[in-house]
PDB file of C-alpha atoms in Angstrom:
ATOM      1  CA  MET I  20       8.415  -9.574  15.118  1.00 54.00           C
ATOM      2  CA  LYS I  21       6.233  -9.824  18.205  1.00 60.00           C
ATOM      3  CA  PRO I  22       2.976  -7.817  18.381  1.00 61.00           C
ATOM      4  CA  LEU I  23       3.713  -4.241  19.367  1.00 61.00           C
ATOM      5  CA  ALA I  24       1.819  -2.171  21.892  1.00 57.00           C
ATOM      6  CA  LEU I  25       1.130   0.707  19.528  1.00 56.00           C
ATOM      7  CA  ASP I  26      -1.148   3.647  20.144  1.00 54.00           C
ATOM      8  CA  VAL I  27      -2.084   4.593  16.586  1.00 50.00           C
ATOM      9  CA  THR I  28      -4.011   7.844  16.325  1.00 51.00           C
ATOM     10  CA  LEU I  29      -6.406   7.871  13.375  1.00 48.00           C
ATOM     11  CA  PHE I  30      -6.203  10.801  10.994  1.00 50.00           C
ATOM     12  CA  ASN I  31      -9.954  11.249  11.038  1.00 52.00           C
ATOM     13  CA  VAL I  32     -12.769  10.199  13.353  1.00 55.00           C
ATOM     14  CA  ALA I  33     -15.228   7.562  12.207  1.00 56.00           C
ATOM     15  CA  GLU I  34     -18.013  10.113  11.758  1.00 62.00           C
ATOM     16  CA  GLY I  35     -15.872  12.120   9.367  1.00 81.00           C
ATOM     17  CA  ILE I  36     -14.930   9.091   7.289  1.00 90.00           C
ATOM     18  CA  THR I  37     -18.520   7.846   7.079  1.00 91.00           C
ATOM     19  CA  SER I  38     -19.543  11.242   5.705  1.00 91.00           C
ATOM     20  CA  TYR I  39     -16.836  10.825   3.047  1.00 93.00           C
ATOM     21  CA  ILE I  40     -18.239   7.420   2.103  1.00 93.00           C
ATOM     22  CA  GLU I  41     -21.767   8.839   1.853  1.00 92.00           C
ATOM     23  CA  LYS I  42     -20.631  11.710  -0.367  1.00 92.00           C
ATOM     24  CA  ASN I  43     -18.429   9.604  -2.628  1.00 94.00           C
ATOM     25  CA  ILE I  44     -20.793   6.678  -3.171  1.00 92.00           C
ATOM     26  CA  VAL I  45     -23.443   8.905  -4.759  1.00 91.00           C
ATOM     27  CA  ARG I  46     -20.958  10.131  -7.383  1.00 91.00           C
ATOM     28  CA  GLY I  47     -21.916   7.201  -9.611  1.00 88.00           C
ATOM     29  CA  LEU I  48     -18.319   6.427 -10.535  1.00 91.00           C
ATOM     30  CA  PRO I  49     -17.466   3.078 -12.122  1.00 83.00           C
ATOM     31  CA  GLU I  50     -16.530   0.581  -9.445  1.00 80.00           C
ATOM     32  CA  PHE I  51     -13.357  -1.445  -9.213  1.00 73.00           C
ATOM     33  CA  LYS I  52     -13.438  -4.922 -10.714  1.00 68.00           C
ATOM     34  CA  PRO I  53     -10.879  -7.624 -11.528  1.00 65.00           C
ATOM     35  CA  ALA I  54      -8.744  -7.552 -14.662  1.00 63.00           C
ATOM     36  CA  LEU I  55      -8.320  -3.804 -15.053  1.00 62.00           C
ATOM     37  CA  CYS I  56      -4.946  -4.379 -16.723  1.00 69.00           C
ATOM     38  CA  VAL I  57      -3.054  -7.046 -18.632  1.00 69.00           C
ATOM     39  CA  ASN I  58      -0.357  -8.864 -16.703  1.00 74.00           C
ATOM     40  CA  ASP I  59       2.049 -11.777 -16.483  1.00 82.00           C
ATOM     41  CA  GLY I  60       0.881 -12.821 -13.021  1.00 85.00           C
ATOM     42  CA  THR I  61       3.081 -10.504 -10.951  1.00 95.00           C
ATOM     43  CA  PHE I  62       1.832  -7.322  -9.281  1.00 96.00           C
ATOM     44  CA  VAL I  63       4.367  -4.567  -8.524  1.00 98.00           C
ATOM     45  CA  ILE I  64       3.613  -2.161  -5.666  1.00 98.00           C
ATOM     46  CA  VAL I  65       5.610   1.064  -5.401  1.00 98.00           C
ATOM     47  CA  GLY I  66       5.556   2.977  -2.118  1.00 97.00           C
ATOM     48  CA  SER I  67       7.460   6.115  -1.181  1.00 96.00           C
ATOM     49  CA  GLY I  68      10.175   4.800   1.129  1.00 97.00           C
ATOM     50  CA  PRO I  69      13.668   6.293   0.836  1.00 96.00           C
ATOM     51  CA  SER I  70      15.160   3.163  -0.791  1.00 97.00           C
ATOM     52  CA  LEU I  71      13.000   3.811  -3.877  1.00 97.00           C
ATOM     53  CA  VAL I  72      15.656   6.170  -5.249  1.00 96.00           C
ATOM     54  CA  HIS I  73      17.776   3.152  -6.261  1.00 97.00           C
ATOM     55  CA  PHE I  74      15.181   1.318  -8.345  1.00 98.00           C
ATOM     56  CA  ALA I  75      13.896   3.430 -11.246  1.00 98.00           C
ATOM     57  CA  LYS I  76      15.504   1.198 -13.903  1.00 98.00           C
ATOM     58  CA  ASP I  77      14.300  -1.967 -12.167  1.00 98.00           C
ATOM     59  CA  ILE I  78      10.710  -0.724 -12.058  1.00 98.00           C
ATOM     60  CA  ALA I  79      10.848   0.295 -15.718  1.00 98.00           C
ATOM     61  CA  ALA I  80      12.063  -3.222 -16.511  1.00 98.00           C
ATOM     62  CA  GLU I  81       9.178  -4.706 -14.515  1.00 97.00           C
ATOM     63  CA  GLN I  82       6.720  -2.709 -16.600  1.00 95.00           C
ATOM     64  CA  ALA I  83       8.465  -3.773 -19.816  1.00 95.00           C
ATOM     65  CA  ARG I  84       7.813  -7.389 -18.783  1.00 94.00           C
ATOM     66  CA  GLY I  85       4.080  -6.673 -18.780  1.00 91.00           C
ATOM     67  CA  ARG I  86       3.720  -6.348 -15.030  1.00 94.00           C
ATOM     68  CA  PRO I  87       1.277  -3.712 -13.749  1.00 95.00           C
ATOM     69  CA  ILE I  88       2.885  -0.990 -11.634  1.00 97.00           C
ATOM     70  CA  CYS I  89       0.683   0.070  -8.738  1.00 97.00           C
ATOM     71  CA  ALA I  90       1.703   3.296  -6.976  1.00 98.00           C
ATOM     72  CA  ALA I  91       0.802   4.366  -3.452  1.00 97.00           C
ATOM     73  CA  LYS I  92       1.288   7.793  -1.864  1.00 95.00           C
ATOM     74  CA  GLY I  93       4.288   9.712  -3.203  1.00 96.00           C
ATOM     75  CA  GLY I  94       5.329   6.789  -5.381  1.00 98.00           C
ATOM     76  CA  HIS I  95       2.959   8.112  -8.072  1.00 98.00           C
ATOM     77  CA  ASP I  96       4.649  11.443  -8.725  1.00 98.00           C
ATOM     78  CA  TRP I  97       8.151  10.011  -8.258  1.00 98.00           C
ATOM     79  CA  LEU I  98       7.499   7.391 -10.933  1.00 98.00           C
ATOM     80  CA  LEU I  99       6.292  10.036 -13.369  1.00 98.00           C
ATOM     81  CA  GLU I 100       9.404  12.102 -12.666  1.00 97.00           C
ATOM     82  CA  GLN I 101      11.407   9.050 -13.777  1.00 97.00           C
ATOM     83  CA  GLY I 102       9.391   8.738 -16.976  1.00 97.00           C
ATOM     84  CA  ILE I 103       7.383   5.732 -15.717  1.00 98.00           C
ATOM     85  CA  GLU I 104       3.596   5.948 -15.927  1.00 97.00           C
ATOM     86  CA  PRO I 105       2.066   3.758 -13.208  1.00 97.00           C
ATOM     87  CA  ASP I 106      -0.772   1.550 -14.363  1.00 95.00           C
ATOM     88  CA  LEU I 107      -2.644   2.001 -11.098  1.00 96.00           C
ATOM     89  CA  PHE I 108      -2.763   4.336  -8.125  1.00 98.00           C
ATOM     90  CA  VAL I 109      -4.368   3.048  -4.914  1.00 97.00           C
ATOM     91  CA  SER I 110      -5.404   5.076  -1.902  1.00 97.00           C
ATOM     92  CA  ILE I 111      -7.312   4.237   1.243  1.00 96.00           C
ATOM     93  CA  GLU I 112      -6.489   7.336   3.264  1.00 93.00           C
ATOM     94  CA  PRO I 113      -9.117   9.812   4.474  1.00 94.00           C
ATOM     95  CA  ARG I 114      -6.513  12.575   4.591  1.00 93.00           C
ATOM     96  CA  ASP I 115      -6.436  14.924   1.618  1.00 94.00           C
ATOM     97  CA  ARG I 116      -3.633  13.407  -0.469  1.00 93.00           C
ATOM     98  CA  ARG I 117      -3.801  15.666  -3.514  1.00 96.00           C
ATOM     99  CA  ASN I 118      -0.124  16.435  -2.926  1.00 95.00           C
ATOM    100  CA  ASN I 119       0.728  12.877  -3.998  1.00 96.00           C
ATOM    101  CA  VAL I 120      -0.889  13.174  -7.440  1.00 97.00           C
ATOM    102  CA  GLN I 121       0.311  16.510  -8.805  1.00 96.00           C
ATOM    103  CA  LYS I 122       1.936  14.995 -11.908  1.00 95.00           C
ATOM    104  CA  LEU I 123      -0.313  14.081 -14.807  1.00 88.00           C
ATOM    105  CA  SER I 124      -0.506  10.637 -16.359  1.00 90.00           C
ATOM    106  CA  GLU I 125      -2.501   9.644 -19.413  1.00 90.00           C
ATOM    107  CA  LYS I 126      -2.283   5.957 -18.534  1.00 93.00           C
ATOM    108  CA  THR I 127      -2.968   5.555 -14.820  1.00 97.00           C
ATOM    109  CA  ALA I 128      -6.248   4.199 -13.438  1.00 95.00           C
ATOM    110  CA  TYR I 129      -6.938   5.807 -10.058  1.00 97.00           C
ATOM    111  CA  LEU I 130      -8.478   3.376  -7.571  1.00 97.00           C
ATOM    112  CA  LEU I 131      -9.830   5.348  -4.624  1.00 97.00           C
ATOM    113  CA  ALA I 132     -11.533   3.829  -1.616  1.00 97.00           C
ATOM    114  CA  SER I 133     -14.889   5.436  -0.895  1.00 97.00           C
ATOM    115  CA  ARG I 134     -13.440   6.526   2.474  1.00 97.00           C
ATOM    116  CA  CYS I 135     -10.885   8.803   0.751  1.00 97.00           C
ATOM    117  CA  SER I 136     -11.165  12.568   0.972  1.00 96.00           C
ATOM    118  CA  PRO I 137     -13.799  14.039  -1.379  1.00 97.00           C
ATOM    119  CA  ASP I 138     -11.178  16.672  -2.248  1.00 97.00           C
ATOM    120  CA  LEU I 139      -8.977  13.929  -3.714  1.00 97.00           C
ATOM    121  CA  PHE I 140     -11.923  12.589  -5.716  1.00 97.00           C
ATOM    122  CA  ASP I 141     -12.740  16.067  -7.052  1.00 97.00           C
ATOM    123  CA  HIS I 142      -9.120  16.677  -8.051  1.00 97.00           C
ATOM    124  CA  LEU I 143      -8.669  13.390  -9.909  1.00 97.00           C
ATOM    125  CA  ILE I 144     -12.060  13.489 -11.597  1.00 97.00           C
ATOM    126  CA  GLN I 145     -11.029  16.869 -12.993  1.00 96.00           C
ATOM    127  CA  VAL I 146      -7.463  16.029 -14.092  1.00 96.00           C
ATOM    128  CA  ALA I 147      -8.045  12.373 -15.049  1.00 96.00           C
ATOM    129  CA  PRO I 148     -11.636  12.169 -16.299  1.00 95.00           C
ATOM    130  CA  GLY I 149     -12.824   8.650 -17.027  1.00 94.00           C
ATOM    131  CA  ARG I 150      -9.920   7.069 -15.158  1.00 95.00           C
ATOM    132  CA  VAL I 151     -11.162   7.246 -11.570  1.00 96.00           C
ATOM    133  CA  TRP I 152     -12.549   4.031 -10.109  1.00 95.00           C
ATOM    134  CA  MET I 153     -14.097   3.535  -6.699  1.00 96.00           C
ATOM    135  CA  TRP I 154     -13.737   0.582  -4.366  1.00 96.00           C
ATOM    136  CA  HIS I 155     -14.865   0.028  -0.803  1.00 96.00           C
ATOM    137  CA  ALA I 156     -12.674  -0.795   2.165  1.00 96.00           C
ATOM    138  CA  ALA I 157     -13.863  -3.118   4.908  1.00 94.00           C
ATOM    139  CA  SER I 158     -13.053  -1.223   8.089  1.00 92.00           C
ATOM    140  CA  GLY I 159     -14.637  -0.366  11.448  1.00 90.00           C
ATOM    141  CA  ASP I 160     -18.258  -0.968  12.379  1.00 93.00           C
ATOM    142  CA  GLU I 161     -19.378   2.589  11.594  1.00 94.00           C
ATOM    143  CA  GLU I 162     -17.903   2.567   8.096  1.00 95.00           C
ATOM    144  CA  ASN I 163     -19.115  -0.953   7.353  1.00 95.00           C
ATOM    145  CA  ALA I 164     -22.634   0.090   8.372  1.00 96.00           C
ATOM    146  CA  VAL I 165     -22.628   2.802   5.696  1.00 96.00           C
ATOM    147  CA  LEU I 166     -21.476   0.298   3.082  1.00 96.00           C
ATOM    148  CA  LYS I 167     -24.235  -2.079   4.136  1.00 95.00           C
ATOM    149  CA  LYS I 168     -26.771   0.761   3.943  1.00 96.00           C
ATOM    150  CA  HIS I 169     -25.789   1.372   0.329  1.00 95.00           C
ATOM    151  CA  LYS I 170     -25.815  -2.368  -0.422  1.00 95.00           C
ATOM    152  CA  VAL I 171     -22.193  -2.400  -1.509  1.00 93.00           C
ATOM    153  CA  PRO I 172     -21.608  -5.890  -2.960  1.00 89.00           C
ATOM    154  CA  VAL I 173     -17.879  -6.188  -2.179  1.00 90.00           C
ATOM    155  CA  ALA I 174     -15.693  -4.558   0.469  1.00 94.00           C
ATOM    156  CA  VAL I 175     -11.976  -5.240   0.218  1.00 94.00           C
ATOM    157  CA  GLY I 176     -10.332  -6.148   3.511  1.00 92.00           C
ATOM    158  CA  GLY I 177      -6.730  -5.776   4.531  1.00 92.00           C
ATOM    159  CA  ALA I 178      -4.268  -3.658   6.453  1.00 89.00           C
ATOM    160  CA  SER I 179      -4.375   0.019   7.333  1.00 84.00           C
ATOM    161  CA  THR I 180      -2.042   1.539   4.712  1.00 94.00           C
ATOM    162  CA  SER I 181      -2.580   2.141   1.009  1.00 96.00           C
ATOM    163  CA  GLY I 182       0.495   0.103   0.071  1.00 96.00           C
ATOM    164  CA  LEU I 183      -0.602  -2.966   1.993  1.00 96.00           C
ATOM    165  CA  ARG I 184      -4.252  -2.656   0.991  1.00 96.00           C
ATOM    166  CA  ALA I 185      -2.974  -2.703  -2.599  1.00 97.00           C
ATOM    167  CA  VAL I 186      -1.935  -6.313  -1.918  1.00 96.00           C
ATOM    168  CA  ASN I 187      -5.577  -7.172  -1.288  1.00 95.00           C
ATOM    169  CA  ILE I 188      -6.597  -5.250  -4.400  1.00 94.00           C
ATOM    170  CA  GLY I 189      -4.086  -7.284  -6.415  1.00 93.00           C
ATOM    171  CA  TYR I 190      -5.213 -10.522  -4.786  1.00 91.00           C
ATOM    172  CA  PHE I 191      -8.814  -9.704  -5.659  1.00 90.00           C
ATOM    173  CA  MET I 192      -7.678  -9.209  -9.263  1.00 89.00           C
ATOM    174  CA  GLY I 193      -6.147 -12.684  -9.268  1.00 87.00           C
ATOM    175  CA  PHE I 194      -2.489 -11.969  -8.527  1.00 92.00           C
ATOM    176  CA  ARG I 195      -0.534 -14.225  -6.204  1.00 92.00           C
ATOM    177  CA  LYS I 196       2.999 -12.879  -6.630  1.00 95.00           C
ATOM    178  CA  PHE I 197       3.860  -9.375  -5.428  1.00 97.00           C
ATOM    179  CA  ILE I 198       7.030  -7.316  -5.659  1.00 98.00           C
ATOM    180  CA  PHE I 199       7.510  -4.306  -3.380  1.00 98.00           C
ATOM    181  CA  TYR I 200       9.612  -1.251  -4.147  1.00 98.00           C
ATOM    182  CA  GLY I 201       9.906   1.596  -1.667  1.00 98.00           C
ATOM    183  CA  MET I 202       7.851  -0.295   0.912  1.00 97.00           C
ATOM    184  CA  ASP I 203      10.579   0.109   3.519  1.00 97.00           C
ATOM    185  CA  SER I 204       8.368   0.686   6.576  1.00 97.00           C
ATOM    186  CA  CYS I 205      11.359   2.308   8.281  1.00 96.00           C
ATOM    187  CA  ASN I 206      13.530   5.391   8.070  1.00 96.00           C
ATOM    188  CA  ALA I 207      16.584   5.688   5.853  1.00 96.00           C
ATOM    189  CA  PRO I 208      19.998   4.765   7.332  1.00 94.00           C
ATOM    190  CA  ASP I 209      20.305   8.349   8.636  1.00 94.00           C
ATOM    191  CA  GLY I 210      17.521   7.492  11.093  1.00 94.00           C
ATOM    192  CA  VAL I 211      15.272  10.452  10.286  1.00 94.00           C
ATOM    193  CA  THR I 212      14.398  10.501   6.557  1.00 95.00           C
ATOM    194  CA  LYS I 213      11.101   8.715   6.014  1.00 94.00           C
ATOM    195  CA  ARG I 214      10.134   9.252   2.373  1.00 95.00           C
ATOM    196  CA  ILE I 215      11.561   9.596  -1.097  1.00 94.00           C
ATOM    197  CA  ASP I 216      10.723  13.322  -1.011  1.00 92.00           C
ATOM    198  CA  GLY I 217      13.166  13.858   1.873  1.00 93.00           C
ATOM    199  CA  SER I 218      10.516  14.454   4.544  1.00 92.00           C
ATOM    200  CA  LEU I 219      11.607  13.675   8.087  1.00 92.00           C
ATOM    201  CA  THR I 220      10.156  11.634  10.927  1.00 89.00           C
ATOM    202  CA  GLY I 221       9.312  13.255  14.227  1.00 86.00           C
ATOM    203  CA  GLN I 222       8.889  10.782  17.071  1.00 87.00           C
ATOM    204  CA  THR I 223      10.561   7.423  16.450  1.00 92.00           C
ATOM    205  CA  LEU I 224      10.781   3.971  17.981  1.00 93.00           C
ATOM    206  CA  ASP I 225      13.116   1.020  17.490  1.00 94.00           C
ATOM    207  CA  VAL I 226      11.925  -2.253  15.969  1.00 95.00           C
ATOM    208  CA  ILE I 227      14.170  -5.322  16.246  1.00 94.00           C
ATOM    209  CA  VAL I 228      14.013  -8.186  13.730  1.00 95.00           C
ATOM    210  CA  GLY I 229      15.590 -11.526  14.620  1.00 90.00           C
ATOM    211  CA  GLY I 230      15.269 -11.645  18.399  1.00 86.00           C
ATOM    212  CA  PRO I 231      16.678  -9.410  21.162  1.00 85.00           C
ATOM    213  CA  HIS I 232      20.080  -9.250  19.485  1.00 86.00           C
ATOM    214  CA  GLY I 233      18.753  -8.914  15.952  1.00 92.00           C
ATOM    215  CA  ARG I 234      18.846  -6.002  13.559  1.00 94.00           C
ATOM    216  CA  LYS I 235      17.419  -2.644  14.631  1.00 96.00           C
ATOM    217  CA  PHE I 236      15.264  -0.425  12.421  1.00 96.00           C
ATOM    218  CA  ILE I 237      14.148   3.106  13.262  1.00 97.00           C
ATOM    219  CA  CYS I 238      10.470   3.766  12.543  1.00 96.00           C
ATOM    220  CA  ASN I 239       7.618   6.043  13.380  1.00 93.00           C
ATOM    221  CA  VAL I 240       4.441   4.507  14.802  1.00 92.00           C
ATOM    222  CA  ALA I 241       2.711   4.248  11.415  1.00 92.00           C
ATOM    223  CA  MET I 242       5.713   2.430   9.913  1.00 94.00           C
ATOM    224  CA  ALA I 243       5.874  -0.005  12.817  1.00 94.00           C
ATOM    225  CA  LYS I 244       2.144  -0.669  12.520  1.00 93.00           C
ATOM    226  CA  GLN I 245       2.470  -1.312   8.786  1.00 94.00           C
ATOM    227  CA  ALA I 246       5.298  -3.784   9.390  1.00 94.00           C
ATOM    228  CA  GLU I 247       3.236  -5.543  12.049  1.00 93.00           C
ATOM    229  CA  ASP I 248       0.180  -5.666   9.785  1.00 93.00           C
ATOM    230  CA  PHE I 249       2.300  -6.990   6.920  1.00 95.00           C
ATOM    231  CA  GLN I 250       2.894 -10.234   8.798  1.00 91.00           C
ATOM    232  CA  SER I 251      -0.846 -10.914   9.010  1.00 89.00           C
ATOM    233  CA  ILE I 252      -1.041 -11.026   5.209  1.00 90.00           C
ATOM    234  CA  TYR I 253       0.436 -14.523   5.225  1.00 87.00           C
ATOM    235  CA  LEU I 254      -2.342 -15.681   7.566  1.00 87.00           C
ATOM    236  CA  SER I 255      -5.207 -14.431   5.415  1.00 88.00           C
ATOM    237  CA  MET I 256      -3.523 -15.147   2.059  1.00 91.00           C
ATOM    238  CA  PRO I 257      -1.174 -18.101   2.622  1.00 91.00           C
ATOM    239  CA  ASP I 258      -0.842 -18.800  -1.099  1.00 93.00           C
ATOM    240  CA  ILE I 259       0.914 -15.537  -1.971  1.00 94.00           C
ATOM    241  CA  GLU I 260       4.591 -14.896  -2.627  1.00 95.00           C
ATOM    242  CA  VAL I 261       6.053 -11.526  -1.661  1.00 97.00           C
ATOM    243  CA  GLU I 262       9.448 -10.149  -2.676  1.00 97.00           C
ATOM    244  CA  SER I 263      10.640  -6.843  -1.245  1.00 98.00           C
ATOM    245  CA  LYS I 264      13.392  -4.745  -2.811  1.00 98.00           C
ATOM    246  CA  GLY I 265      15.580  -2.444  -0.734  1.00 95.00           C
ATOM    247  CA  ASP I 266      17.202  -2.901   2.644  1.00 94.00           C
ATOM    248  CA  GLY I 267      14.185  -2.025   4.783  1.00 96.00           C
ATOM    249  CA  LEU I 268      12.133  -3.441   7.631  1.00 97.00           C
ATOM    250  CA  ILE I 269       9.661  -5.372   5.486  1.00 97.00           C
ATOM    251  CA  THR I 270      12.532  -6.922   3.518  1.00 97.00           C
ATOM    252  CA  ALA I 271      14.128  -7.983   6.813  1.00 96.00           C
ATOM    253  CA  ILE I 272      10.860  -9.528   8.016  1.00 95.00           C
ATOM    254  CA  ILE I 273      10.578 -11.566   4.810  1.00 96.00           C
ATOM    255  CA  GLU I 274      14.190 -12.755   5.142  1.00 95.00           C
ATOM    256  CA  GLU I 275      13.663 -13.674   8.795  1.00 93.00           C
ATOM    257  CA  LYS I 276      10.523 -15.590   7.851  1.00 92.00           C
ATOM    258  CA  LYS I 277      12.553 -17.552   5.275  1.00 92.00           C
ATOM    259  CA  ARG I 278      15.300 -18.235   7.835  1.00 92.00           C
ATOM    260  CA  LEU I 279      12.848 -19.533  10.421  1.00 90.00           C
ATOM    261  CA  ARG I 280      11.139 -21.745   7.837  1.00 90.00           C
ATOM    262  CA  ALA I 281      14.457 -23.212   6.716  1.00 92.00           C
ATOM    263  CA  ALA I 282      15.478 -23.884  10.322  1.00 90.00           C
ATOM    264  CA  ARG I 283      12.153 -25.596  11.007  1.00 92.00           C
ATOM    265  CA  GLU I 284      12.439 -27.773   7.892  1.00 91.00           C
ATOM    266  CA  GLN I 285      15.978 -28.725   8.882  1.00 90.00           C
ATOM    267  CA  ARG I 286      14.834 -29.782  12.337  1.00 92.00           C
ATOM    268  CA  GLU I 287      11.965 -31.813  10.906  1.00 90.00           C
ATOM    269  CA  ALA I 288      14.319 -33.555   8.473  1.00 89.00           C
ATOM    270  CA  ALA I 289      16.823 -34.449  11.236  1.00 81.00           C
TER     271      ALA I 289
END
């Protein structure tokens, strides 16, 4: 997938996000650190893409194997509706995402970036006392300056979405194998449904995987940006293995990457 000329509008200006960081840092919450949960070496990330509806039993089986389940966005409440308590919830978004955590869990550790909405912090501190952890996201110059001002020891880098930044969180915790569920990064086959909750996409664009005559996926700008950012993960973390479930854009990118590698190895062996 070639770099896309995307005009991504931020959901908050830098000044607003830096004020969030200032307000949240002084809360004195425990800060994120490695080894928050036991594991078998595989980190499972659950997004809210439409393909998620097919995988409740698979995710429950992953958890039964001792693999931590990390939810992002609407994946949290959907998992609880299926009787699966996620081990972790990760958010990086400055938008007020209280709508994604309306279900209660007695097990989940909530990992919120300091740039998240203070309203989300207030909500989770109230409904999940003692289970809210703060981490800091490396971002633009303005936000990084606030982190430096407060002498934050570690800022976690990565892509722009909560699901992809969860990869960096897992990597920081020592994981090198990741399994995605509901990380489609594209609309459902109907072309308009974008999430497990049935919400619809407004403006869309086509993304082609596999060259000019490859497979077409219908996305909104944020989905296309996530898919583009996903490819950079292999550059910064070349030792990871990623498996994506569901017939979505990120799955197609992984399969195309495998195909290109196999073709290259075949040429080199000839």
